[in-house]
Amino acid sequence: MGLARILSSTLDRRRRLEPEELRKAVPMANPAVKVVSESDSGLILEAPLQVSTNRWIAGMARILKQPNTKRFELEPVGAFVWKSIDGSTSFEGISRKLREHYKMSRVEADAALGAFLQMLAQRRLITLWIRGARPSHRRR
Amino acid sequence: MSPEKQAAFRWQGFEVVLPEDCAPVSLIGDRREGYCRFGSPGSVGFQVRWKETKHPGRLKDSLFAYFRILQREARKAGKTFESDLEETDCGIAYRWRAHAKAQGQLFYSSICGRVFFLELLGDRKDSLALYRRISSTFRSSDPAGPDRWTVLGLDVRFPAPVQLEKRTFQAGRTLLEFSAKGFRAQASRWGFGEQLAERHGLAEWAAAALALPGPAIRAEDPDRVAWEGKPRFGWNSLALVRLDRDQNRILALKASYRKPQWRPEWDWLES
């Protein structure tokens, strides 16, 4: 193991998800995110933007009429996944639905779903609830 | 590894049928020498190693060399290494148990002149009962005969052996690039085939995804599109695109060729 990797693993205490944990993890939608329109071509989500605590920046944002929400457009497959995120269906359950509905292989469904959920999580539209996970892991 | 659904894997002149949840995690080498490893959601994996040889008589030496490496690893892990081997009609069947455990076979294929190592590997607690079923599906093909490649939903065949130049595996897309004398081809498989065709139209989608210039694209039927380019410097170009509704995928083959025997046919994309 290289020095950079040792340092990185020491400083970054985020736990890497094991595949088995990921399968059992339950994606949960951010309650602040709303579906604003829905059609055959997908759906549009609206999420509130974080307001800066800095008075100057917040004032400038108001003067420049910066929007306080952001919209995300999901295409039909993304919309299908979003509708499957009900707070009780696990990653494995959603993957199974994808496989049945879109005739995908397990490997392909897992890979596509993993990448899509990661993208949603990066945009703070969802969070993954991992059963039995200890909350003591510090996030950077 | 779940044995419920199975999928064939054809690569570098051999084929094996594996549980559908197995995916290649390492693909190294060419037809002469190489290695494939398949991972599964659990800790069980399958590996194939092959090497072209003219002197297949020393299978046992190769196996003992492998065991010596495993013994060293077991010593480092503080485990004892146990092995068991049996000479069979076609090679050597073996098992070993140390920090992990495995069941495998080492044999020479006179069809293609290569020595193959097949091994199902898992943690000490894992069952390796699937090994017999997997190894019974293993076949190697005649190096002068037709060549078929099947991986992650892509299935393409050629009338003669081709060389793999490049591979790209992405979620929803598998792309292999091949070459032979006077022949170059890109074979690709796209997921969500019906959704793509419905949204964009198969011909329009194919023109954009495969960068097919000009109006030379023609729909042979609702699920098949062909494109033929103008010959340039003795090279002809042809693309075939097929929507497979049963598996919700699009299979595409875009080829440049000099001789007519390399002109792609629809049955090259039939599963």
Tab-separated table of C-alpha atoms in Angstrom:
chain	number	residue	atom	x	y	z
A	1	MET	CA	0.000	0.000	0.000
A	2	GLY	CA	1.439	3.357	-1.009
A	3	LEU	CA	1.919	6.218	1.448
A	4	ALA	CA	-0.782	8.290	-0.264
A	5	ARG	CA	-3.251	5.445	0.114
A	6	ILE	CA	-2.379	4.916	3.794
A	7	LEU	CA	-2.808	8.646	4.472
A	8	SER	CA	-6.042	8.741	2.548
A	9	SER	CA	-7.489	5.757	4.410
A	10	THR	CA	-6.416	7.250	7.759
A	11	LEU	CA	-7.931	10.658	7.094
A	12	ASP	CA	-11.040	9.517	5.286
A	13	ARG	CA	-13.033	7.487	7.779
A	14	ARG	CA	-15.954	6.925	5.435
A	15	ARG	CA	-16.689	3.267	5.236
A	16	ARG	CA	-16.689	1.555	1.885
A	17	LEU	CA	-19.978	-0.281	1.327
A	18	GLU	CA	-19.696	-3.997	0.888
A	19	PRO	CA	-21.776	-5.342	-2.035
A	20	GLU	CA	-23.944	-7.320	0.381
A	21	GLU	CA	-24.627	-4.187	2.448
A	22	LEU	CA	-25.502	-2.235	-0.674
A	23	ARG	CA	-28.045	-4.862	-1.691
A	24	LYS	CA	-29.831	-4.531	1.639
A	25	ALA	CA	-29.566	-0.736	1.765
A	26	VAL	CA	-32.820	1.172	1.381
A	27	PRO	CA	-32.732	4.378	-0.687
A	28	MET	CA	-34.878	7.099	0.868
A	29	ALA	CA	-35.991	10.222	-0.937
A	30	ASN	CA	-35.161	13.603	0.550
A	31	PRO	CA	-38.545	14.796	1.927
A	32	ALA	CA	-37.825	18.330	0.696
A	33	VAL	CA	-37.760	17.107	-2.925
A	34	LYS	CA	-41.066	17.363	-4.778
A	35	VAL	CA	-42.291	15.961	-8.069
A	36	VAL	CA	-43.532	18.979	-10.036
A	37	SER	CA	-44.543	17.307	-13.284
A	38	GLU	CA	-44.901	13.804	-14.544
A	39	SER	CA	-45.412	12.528	-18.083
A	40	ASP	CA	-44.547	9.592	-20.351
A	41	SER	CA	-41.194	11.198	-21.091
A	42	GLY	CA	-40.189	11.233	-17.440
A	43	LEU	CA	-40.629	13.498	-14.467
A	44	ILE	CA	-39.276	16.737	-13.084
A	45	LEU	CA	-38.103	17.039	-9.491
A	46	GLU	CA	-37.720	20.260	-7.598
A	47	ALA	CA	-35.347	20.597	-4.663
A	48	PRO	CA	-34.771	23.648	-2.443
A	49	LEU	CA	-31.313	25.177	-2.685
A	50	GLN	CA	-29.259	25.644	0.443
A	51	VAL	CA	-29.340	29.301	1.531
A	52	SER	CA	-25.952	30.725	2.393
A	53	THR	CA	-25.454	31.694	6.036
A	54	ASN	CA	-23.222	34.544	4.922
A	55	ARG	CA	-25.336	37.723	4.964
A	56	TRP	CA	-23.451	39.328	2.072
A	57	ILE	CA	-23.832	36.287	-0.193
A	58	ALA	CA	-27.479	35.806	0.821
A	59	GLY	CA	-28.154	39.525	0.118
A	60	MET	CA	-26.428	39.352	-3.280
A	61	ALA	CA	-28.444	36.254	-4.152
A	62	ARG	CA	-31.654	38.128	-3.341
A	63	ILE	CA	-30.610	41.188	-5.363
A	64	LEU	CA	-29.619	39.027	-8.349
A	65	LYS	CA	-32.927	37.138	-7.975
A	66	GLN	CA	-31.186	33.810	-7.705
A	67	PRO	CA	-33.762	30.986	-7.680
A	68	ASN	CA	-34.190	29.214	-4.370
A	69	THR	CA	-35.033	25.881	-5.956
A	70	LYS	CA	-33.380	23.647	-8.513
A	71	ARG	CA	-35.081	21.340	-10.980
A	72	PHE	CA	-33.903	17.915	-12.119
A	73	GLU	CA	-35.348	16.163	-15.143
A	74	LEU	CA	-35.441	12.374	-15.021
A	75	GLU	CA	-35.962	10.357	-18.198
A	76	PRO	CA	-38.423	7.402	-18.133
A	77	VAL	CA	-36.001	4.851	-16.645
A	78	GLY	CA	-34.848	7.348	-14.011
A	79	ALA	CA	-38.489	8.154	-13.280
A	80	PHE	CA	-39.218	4.439	-12.859
A	81	VAL	CA	-36.412	4.174	-10.296
A	82	TRP	CA	-37.534	7.351	-8.515
A	83	LYS	CA	-41.074	6.002	-8.154
A	84	SER	CA	-39.632	2.776	-6.741
A	85	ILE	CA	-37.868	4.737	-3.992
A	86	ASP	CA	-40.618	4.487	-1.397
A	87	GLY	CA	-38.559	4.263	1.774
A	88	SER	CA	-39.129	0.543	2.202
A	89	THR	CA	-37.875	-1.091	-1.021
A	90	SER	CA	-34.236	-2.058	-0.841
A	91	PHE	CA	-31.597	-1.703	-3.544
A	92	GLU	CA	-32.104	-5.386	-4.308
A	93	GLY	CA	-35.871	-4.867	-4.607
A	94	ILE	CA	-35.501	-1.950	-7.008
A	95	SER	CA	-32.927	-3.894	-9.008
A	96	ARG	CA	-35.387	-6.790	-9.271
A	97	LYS	CA	-38.131	-4.433	-10.501
A	98	LEU	CA	-35.743	-3.016	-13.100
A	99	ARG	CA	-34.793	-6.500	-14.277
A	100	GLU	CA	-38.413	-7.534	-14.639
A	101	HIS	CA	-39.648	-4.352	-16.277
A	102	TYR	CA	-36.742	-3.690	-18.645
A	103	LYS	CA	-35.584	-7.310	-19.199
A	104	MET	CA	-32.125	-6.533	-17.903
A	105	SER	CA	-29.553	-8.921	-16.538
A	106	ARG	CA	-28.762	-8.761	-12.858
A	107	VAL	CA	-25.237	-7.442	-13.416
A	108	GLU	CA	-26.453	-4.705	-15.721
A	109	ALA	CA	-29.360	-3.680	-13.492
A	110	ASP	CA	-27.121	-3.521	-10.411
A	111	ALA	CA	-24.466	-1.475	-12.204
A	112	ALA	CA	-26.938	0.969	-13.740
A	113	LEU	CA	-28.911	1.333	-10.510
A	114	GLY	CA	-25.760	1.799	-8.420
A	115	ALA	CA	-24.506	4.557	-10.714
A	116	PHE	CA	-27.905	6.264	-10.805
A	117	LEU	CA	-28.399	6.175	-7.025
A	118	GLN	CA	-24.886	7.495	-6.526
A	119	MET	CA	-25.722	10.419	-8.816
A	120	LEU	CA	-28.964	11.095	-6.903
A	121	ALA	CA	-27.107	10.912	-3.579
A	122	GLN	CA	-24.409	13.328	-4.786
A	123	ARG	CA	-27.183	15.795	-5.590
A	124	ARG	CA	-28.693	15.149	-2.151
A	125	LEU	CA	-31.976	13.956	-3.598
A	126	ILE	CA	-31.769	10.662	-1.724
A	127	THR	CA	-29.895	9.039	1.088
A	128	LEU	CA	-29.108	5.361	1.600
A	129	TRP	CA	-30.293	3.805	4.825
A	130	ILE	CA	-28.109	0.864	5.727
A	131	ARG	CA	-29.657	-1.558	8.160
A	132	GLY	CA	-27.493	-2.122	11.202
A	133	ALA	CA	-24.997	0.594	10.268
A	134	ARG	CA	-23.306	2.288	13.183
A	135	PRO	CA	-23.658	6.071	13.039
A	136	SER	CA	-20.230	6.580	14.654
A	137	HIS	CA	-18.425	6.822	11.322
A	138	ARG	CA	-17.324	10.391	11.002
A	139	ARG	CA	-17.870	12.037	7.641
A	140	ARG	CA	-15.345	14.476	6.353
B	1	MET	CA	-23.369	-17.410	-7.157
B	2	SER	CA	-26.960	-18.156	-7.922
B	3	PRO	CA	-27.520	-21.098	-10.260
B	4	GLU	CA	-31.105	-20.064	-11.208
B	5	LYS	CA	-30.358	-18.240	-14.450
B	6	GLN	CA	-27.342	-18.895	-16.586
B	7	ALA	CA	-25.517	-17.021	-19.304
B	8	ALA	CA	-22.881	-18.129	-21.788
B	9	PHE	CA	-19.497	-16.464	-21.946
B	10	ARG	CA	-17.501	-16.895	-25.159
B	11	TRP	CA	-14.065	-15.376	-25.310
B	12	GLN	CA	-10.779	-16.015	-27.121
B	13	GLY	CA	-11.944	-19.311	-28.592
B	14	PHE	CA	-13.549	-20.955	-25.571
B	15	GLU	CA	-16.965	-20.931	-23.993
B	16	VAL	CA	-18.386	-21.602	-20.560
B	17	VAL	CA	-21.874	-21.220	-19.102
B	18	LEU	CA	-21.949	-19.384	-15.791
B	19	PRO	CA	-24.656	-18.217	-13.384
B	20	GLU	CA	-26.140	-14.971	-14.656
B	21	ASP	CA	-24.972	-12.990	-11.635
B	22	CYS	CA	-21.349	-13.736	-12.514
B	23	ALA	CA	-19.585	-10.886	-14.249
B	24	PRO	CA	-16.064	-10.705	-15.656
B	25	VAL	CA	-13.885	-8.652	-13.340
B	26	SER	CA	-10.577	-9.309	-15.056
B	27	LEU	CA	-9.953	-10.154	-18.709
B	28	ILE	CA	-6.311	-10.291	-19.667
B	29	GLY	CA	-4.332	-11.572	-22.624
B	30	ASP	CA	-5.061	-12.851	-26.069
B	31	ARG	CA	-5.789	-16.182	-27.725
B	32	ARG	CA	-2.290	-17.551	-27.020
B	33	GLU	CA	-2.194	-16.792	-23.322
B	34	GLY	CA	-4.617	-15.136	-20.987
B	35	TYR	CA	-6.728	-15.042	-17.895
B	36	CYS	CA	-10.389	-14.389	-17.053
B	37	ARG	CA	-11.815	-13.956	-13.604
B	38	PHE	CA	-15.497	-13.744	-12.808
B	39	GLY	CA	-16.901	-12.277	-9.638
B	40	SER	CA	-20.292	-12.823	-8.065
B	41	PRO	CA	-22.291	-10.978	-5.398
B	42	GLY	CA	-20.898	-13.393	-2.803
B	43	SER	CA	-17.316	-14.458	-2.233
B	44	VAL	CA	-17.292	-17.233	-4.838
B	45	GLY	CA	-15.409	-16.551	-8.059
B	46	PHE	CA	-14.494	-18.506	-11.127
B	47	GLN	CA	-11.284	-18.240	-13.103
B	48	VAL	CA	-9.956	-19.543	-16.382
B	49	ARG	CA	-6.308	-19.389	-17.362
B	50	TRP	CA	-5.004	-20.589	-20.701
B	51	LYS	CA	-1.709	-20.911	-22.524
B	52	GLU	CA	-0.808	-22.196	-25.947
B	53	THR	CA	1.743	-24.986	-25.787
B	54	LYS	CA	3.267	-27.634	-27.991
B	55	HIS	CA	4.360	-29.784	-25.043
B	56	PRO	CA	1.350	-30.517	-22.862
B	57	GLY	CA	3.057	-33.362	-20.990
B	58	ARG	CA	3.973	-31.371	-17.886
B	59	LEU	CA	0.577	-30.538	-16.460
B	60	LYS	CA	1.556	-31.780	-13.004
B	61	ASP	CA	4.600	-29.463	-12.884
B	62	SER	CA	2.369	-26.495	-13.659
B	63	LEU	CA	-0.058	-27.522	-10.945
B	64	PHE	CA	2.674	-27.985	-8.339
B	65	ALA	CA	4.137	-24.582	-9.199
B	66	TYR	CA	0.682	-23.104	-8.559
B	67	PHE	CA	0.372	-25.007	-5.278
B	68	ARG	CA	3.748	-23.664	-4.126
B	69	ILE	CA	2.458	-20.088	-4.562
B	70	LEU	CA	-0.697	-20.967	-2.634
B	71	GLN	CA	1.356	-22.617	0.117
B	72	ARG	CA	3.369	-19.423	0.567
B	73	GLU	CA	0.157	-17.379	0.793
B	74	ALA	CA	-1.348	-19.839	3.274
B	75	ARG	CA	1.780	-19.647	5.451
B	76	LYS	CA	1.536	-15.863	5.510
B	77	ALA	CA	-2.121	-16.137	6.531
B	78	GLY	CA	-1.215	-18.668	9.258
B	79	LYS	CA	-3.236	-21.462	7.687
B	80	THR	CA	-2.260	-24.948	6.684
B	81	PHE	CA	-2.428	-25.839	3.036
B	82	GLU	CA	-4.174	-29.051	2.057
B	83	SER	CA	-4.509	-30.309	-1.479
B	84	ASP	CA	-5.897	-33.300	-3.231
B	85	LEU	CA	-5.473	-34.213	-6.876
B	86	GLU	CA	-6.657	-36.909	-9.188
B	87	GLU	CA	-5.483	-37.703	-12.700
B	88	THR	CA	-8.378	-38.115	-15.086
B	89	ASP	CA	-8.670	-39.050	-18.771
B	90	CYS	CA	-8.463	-35.448	-19.865
B	91	GLY	CA	-6.183	-33.884	-17.269
B	92	ILE	CA	-5.865	-33.353	-13.532
B	93	ALA	CA	-8.754	-32.558	-11.204
B	94	TYR	CA	-7.753	-30.945	-7.920
B	95	ARG	CA	-8.981	-29.292	-4.746
B	96	TRP	CA	-7.122	-27.174	-2.246
B	97	ARG	CA	-7.991	-25.640	1.081
B	98	ALA	CA	-6.093	-23.025	3.064
B	99	HIS	CA	-7.028	-19.366	3.672
B	100	ALA	CA	-9.650	-20.007	0.969
B	101	LYS	CA	-10.703	-23.090	-0.894
B	102	ALA	CA	-11.045	-24.081	-4.515
B	103	GLN	CA	-11.900	-26.870	-6.861
B	104	GLY	CA	-10.422	-26.980	-10.326
B	105	GLN	CA	-9.101	-28.804	-13.287
B	106	LEU	CA	-6.050	-28.539	-15.482
B	107	PHE	CA	-6.173	-30.043	-18.952
B	108	TYR	CA	-4.871	-29.829	-22.480
B	109	SER	CA	-7.282	-29.151	-25.322
B	110	SER	CA	-6.030	-30.826	-28.469
B	111	ILE	CA	-8.659	-28.895	-30.479
B	112	CYS	CA	-6.941	-25.582	-29.952
B	113	GLY	CA	-3.536	-26.655	-28.598
B	114	ARG	CA	-3.895	-24.829	-25.304
B	115	VAL	CA	-3.618	-25.802	-21.657
B	116	PHE	CA	-6.574	-24.595	-19.556
B	117	PHE	CA	-6.848	-24.052	-15.821
B	118	LEU	CA	-10.448	-23.866	-14.587
B	119	GLU	CA	-11.027	-23.045	-10.952
B	120	LEU	CA	-13.982	-22.192	-8.736
B	121	LEU	CA	-12.720	-20.336	-5.705
B	122	GLY	CA	-14.429	-19.269	-2.513
B	123	ASP	CA	-14.102	-18.656	1.214
B	124	ARG	CA	-13.699	-21.664	3.473
B	125	LYS	CA	-17.415	-21.547	4.341
B	126	ASP	CA	-18.603	-21.406	0.697
B	127	SER	CA	-20.018	-24.354	-1.188
B	128	LEU	CA	-18.294	-25.198	-4.459
B	129	ALA	CA	-21.039	-27.544	-5.621
B	130	LEU	CA	-21.513	-25.492	-8.781
B	131	TYR	CA	-18.059	-26.401	-10.065
B	132	ARG	CA	-19.116	-29.615	-11.736
B	133	ARG	CA	-21.961	-27.923	-13.586
B	134	ILE	CA	-19.792	-25.024	-14.748
B	135	SER	CA	-16.849	-27.156	-15.838
B	136	SER	CA	-19.132	-29.509	-17.791
B	137	THR	CA	-20.175	-26.569	-20.006
B	138	PHE	CA	-16.614	-25.618	-20.923
B	139	ARG	CA	-15.732	-25.957	-24.628
B	140	SER	CA	-12.789	-24.771	-26.665
B	141	SER	CA	-13.217	-24.089	-30.354
B	142	ASP	CA	-11.232	-24.926	-33.449
B	143	PRO	CA	-8.765	-22.059	-34.074
B	144	ALA	CA	-9.461	-22.221	-37.808
B	145	GLY	CA	-13.252	-22.304	-37.499
B	146	PRO	CA	-15.922	-19.684	-36.867
B	147	ASP	CA	-15.331	-17.355	-33.955
B	148	ARG	CA	-18.040	-16.353	-31.485
B	149	TRP	CA	-17.845	-13.780	-28.709
B	150	THR	CA	-20.483	-13.491	-25.981
B	151	VAL	CA	-20.086	-11.208	-23.023
B	152	LEU	CA	-22.482	-9.120	-20.927
B	153	GLY	CA	-25.374	-9.459	-23.359
B	154	LEU	CA	-23.320	-8.903	-26.509
B	155	ASP	CA	-23.308	-11.886	-28.849
B	156	VAL	CA	-21.525	-11.756	-32.193
B	157	ARG	CA	-19.997	-14.351	-34.493
B	158	PHE	CA	-17.483	-14.190	-37.325
B	159	PRO	CA	-16.710	-16.682	-40.089
B	160	ALA	CA	-13.043	-16.923	-39.064
B	161	PRO	CA	-10.989	-16.030	-35.971
B	162	VAL	CA	-10.595	-12.361	-35.218
B	163	GLN	CA	-8.342	-10.542	-32.821
B	164	LEU	CA	-9.784	-8.456	-30.015
B	165	GLU	CA	-8.359	-4.933	-30.165
B	166	LYS	CA	-10.332	-3.076	-27.537
B	167	ARG	CA	-13.162	-3.596	-25.092
B	168	THR	CA	-15.393	-1.154	-23.256
B	169	PHE	CA	-17.831	-2.282	-20.583
B	170	GLN	CA	-20.188	0.377	-19.314
B	171	ALA	CA	-23.566	0.170	-17.575
B	172	GLY	CA	-25.972	-0.407	-20.449
B	173	ARG	CA	-23.315	-0.649	-23.151
B	174	THR	CA	-20.802	-3.310	-24.146
B	175	LEU	CA	-18.398	-2.581	-26.986
B	176	LEU	CA	-15.789	-4.873	-28.524
B	177	GLU	CA	-13.474	-3.916	-31.365
B	178	PHE	CA	-12.006	-6.626	-33.576
B	179	SER	CA	-9.589	-6.933	-36.435
B	180	ALA	CA	-8.397	-9.564	-38.891
B	181	LYS	CA	-6.515	-9.313	-42.139
B	182	GLY	CA	-8.559	-6.930	-44.318
B	183	PHE	CA	-11.266	-6.594	-41.662
B	184	ARG	CA	-12.102	-4.236	-38.814
B	185	ALA	CA	-15.301	-4.282	-36.799
B	186	GLN	CA	-17.010	-2.726	-33.809
B	187	ALA	CA	-19.659	-4.867	-32.154
B	188	SER	CA	-21.820	-3.241	-29.530
B	189	ARG	CA	-24.731	-4.097	-27.330
B	190	TRP	CA	-27.007	-1.448	-25.829
B	191	GLY	CA	-29.508	-2.001	-23.051
B	192	PHE	CA	-33.003	-0.436	-22.969
B	193	GLY	CA	-33.352	-1.263	-26.683
B	194	GLU	CA	-37.134	-0.851	-26.896
B	195	GLN	CA	-37.081	2.424	-24.969
B	196	LEU	CA	-34.301	3.835	-27.202
B	197	ALA	CA	-36.069	2.778	-30.406
B	198	GLU	CA	-39.393	4.135	-29.206
B	199	ARG	CA	-37.959	7.459	-28.162
B	200	HIS	CA	-35.645	8.193	-31.098
B	201	GLY	CA	-36.570	5.719	-33.859
B	202	LEU	CA	-34.160	2.841	-34.528
B	203	ALA	CA	-32.678	4.327	-37.724
B	204	GLU	CA	-32.155	7.791	-36.220
B	205	TRP	CA	-30.716	6.320	-33.073
B	206	ALA	CA	-28.347	4.053	-35.037
B	207	ALA	CA	-27.166	6.947	-37.236
B	208	ALA	CA	-26.325	9.011	-34.157
B	209	ALA	CA	-24.930	6.265	-31.900
B	210	LEU	CA	-22.747	4.628	-34.547
B	211	ALA	CA	-21.842	7.875	-36.344
B	212	LEU	CA	-23.198	6.678	-39.691
B	213	PRO	CA	-22.924	9.555	-42.178
B	214	GLY	CA	-25.239	10.365	-45.064
B	215	PRO	CA	-28.625	9.060	-46.092
B	216	ALA	CA	-27.422	5.526	-46.899
B	217	ILE	CA	-29.236	4.082	-43.889
B	218	ARG	CA	-32.223	1.863	-44.656
B	219	ALA	CA	-34.733	0.092	-42.446
B	220	GLU	CA	-35.076	-3.526	-43.561
B	221	ASP	CA	-37.945	-4.096	-41.135
B	222	PRO	CA	-39.094	-2.314	-37.950
B	223	ASP	CA	-36.399	-4.056	-35.930
B	224	ARG	CA	-33.486	-4.047	-38.393
B	225	VAL	CA	-31.500	-1.209	-39.886
B	226	ALA	CA	-28.606	-1.465	-42.342
B	227	TRP	CA	-26.173	1.152	-43.589
B	228	GLU	CA	-23.694	0.803	-46.407
B	229	GLY	CA	-20.965	3.353	-47.061
B	230	LYS	CA	-19.183	4.147	-50.314
B	231	PRO	CA	-16.044	2.044	-50.932
B	232	ARG	CA	-12.803	3.902	-50.212
B	233	PHE	CA	-9.341	2.690	-51.210
B	234	GLY	CA	-10.614	-0.849	-51.559
B	235	TRP	CA	-12.334	-0.821	-48.153
B	236	ASN	CA	-16.114	-1.334	-47.982
B	237	SER	CA	-18.137	-0.417	-44.940
B	238	LEU	CA	-21.369	-1.825	-43.649
B	239	ALA	CA	-23.323	-1.486	-40.416
B	240	LEU	CA	-26.114	-3.749	-39.199
B	241	VAL	CA	-28.303	-2.840	-36.255
B	242	ARG	CA	-30.872	-5.177	-34.739
B	243	LEU	CA	-33.402	-4.549	-32.002
B	244	ASP	CA	-33.865	-7.705	-29.947
B	245	ARG	CA	-37.210	-7.219	-28.177
B	246	ASP	CA	-36.951	-10.491	-26.244
B	247	GLN	CA	-33.936	-9.241	-24.354
B	248	ASN	CA	-34.652	-5.523	-24.714
B	249	ARG	CA	-31.289	-4.815	-26.303
B	250	ILE	CA	-29.865	-3.393	-29.491
B	251	LEU	CA	-27.041	-5.309	-31.161
B	252	ALA	CA	-24.940	-3.422	-33.666
B	253	LEU	CA	-22.060	-4.355	-35.904
B	254	LYS	CA	-20.146	-1.747	-37.868
B	255	ALA	CA	-17.473	-3.204	-40.121
B	256	SER	CA	-14.924	-2.260	-42.757
B	257	TYR	CA	-13.765	-5.062	-45.017
B	258	ARG	CA	-11.786	-5.720	-48.171
B	259	LYS	CA	-12.859	-9.224	-49.158
B	260	PRO	CA	-16.490	-10.317	-49.660
B	261	GLN	CA	-16.220	-13.198	-47.176
B	262	TRP	CA	-15.904	-10.584	-44.426
B	263	ARG	CA	-19.087	-8.771	-45.448
B	264	PRO	CA	-21.288	-8.894	-42.293
B	265	GLU	CA	-24.494	-10.911	-42.453
B	266	TRP	CA	-27.527	-10.686	-40.215
B	267	ASP	CA	-26.869	-14.110	-38.730
B	268	TRP	CA	-23.649	-12.746	-37.229
B	269	LEU	CA	-25.913	-10.927	-34.778
B	270	GLU	CA	-28.382	-13.750	-34.170
B	271	SER	CA	-28.220	-15.329	-30.728
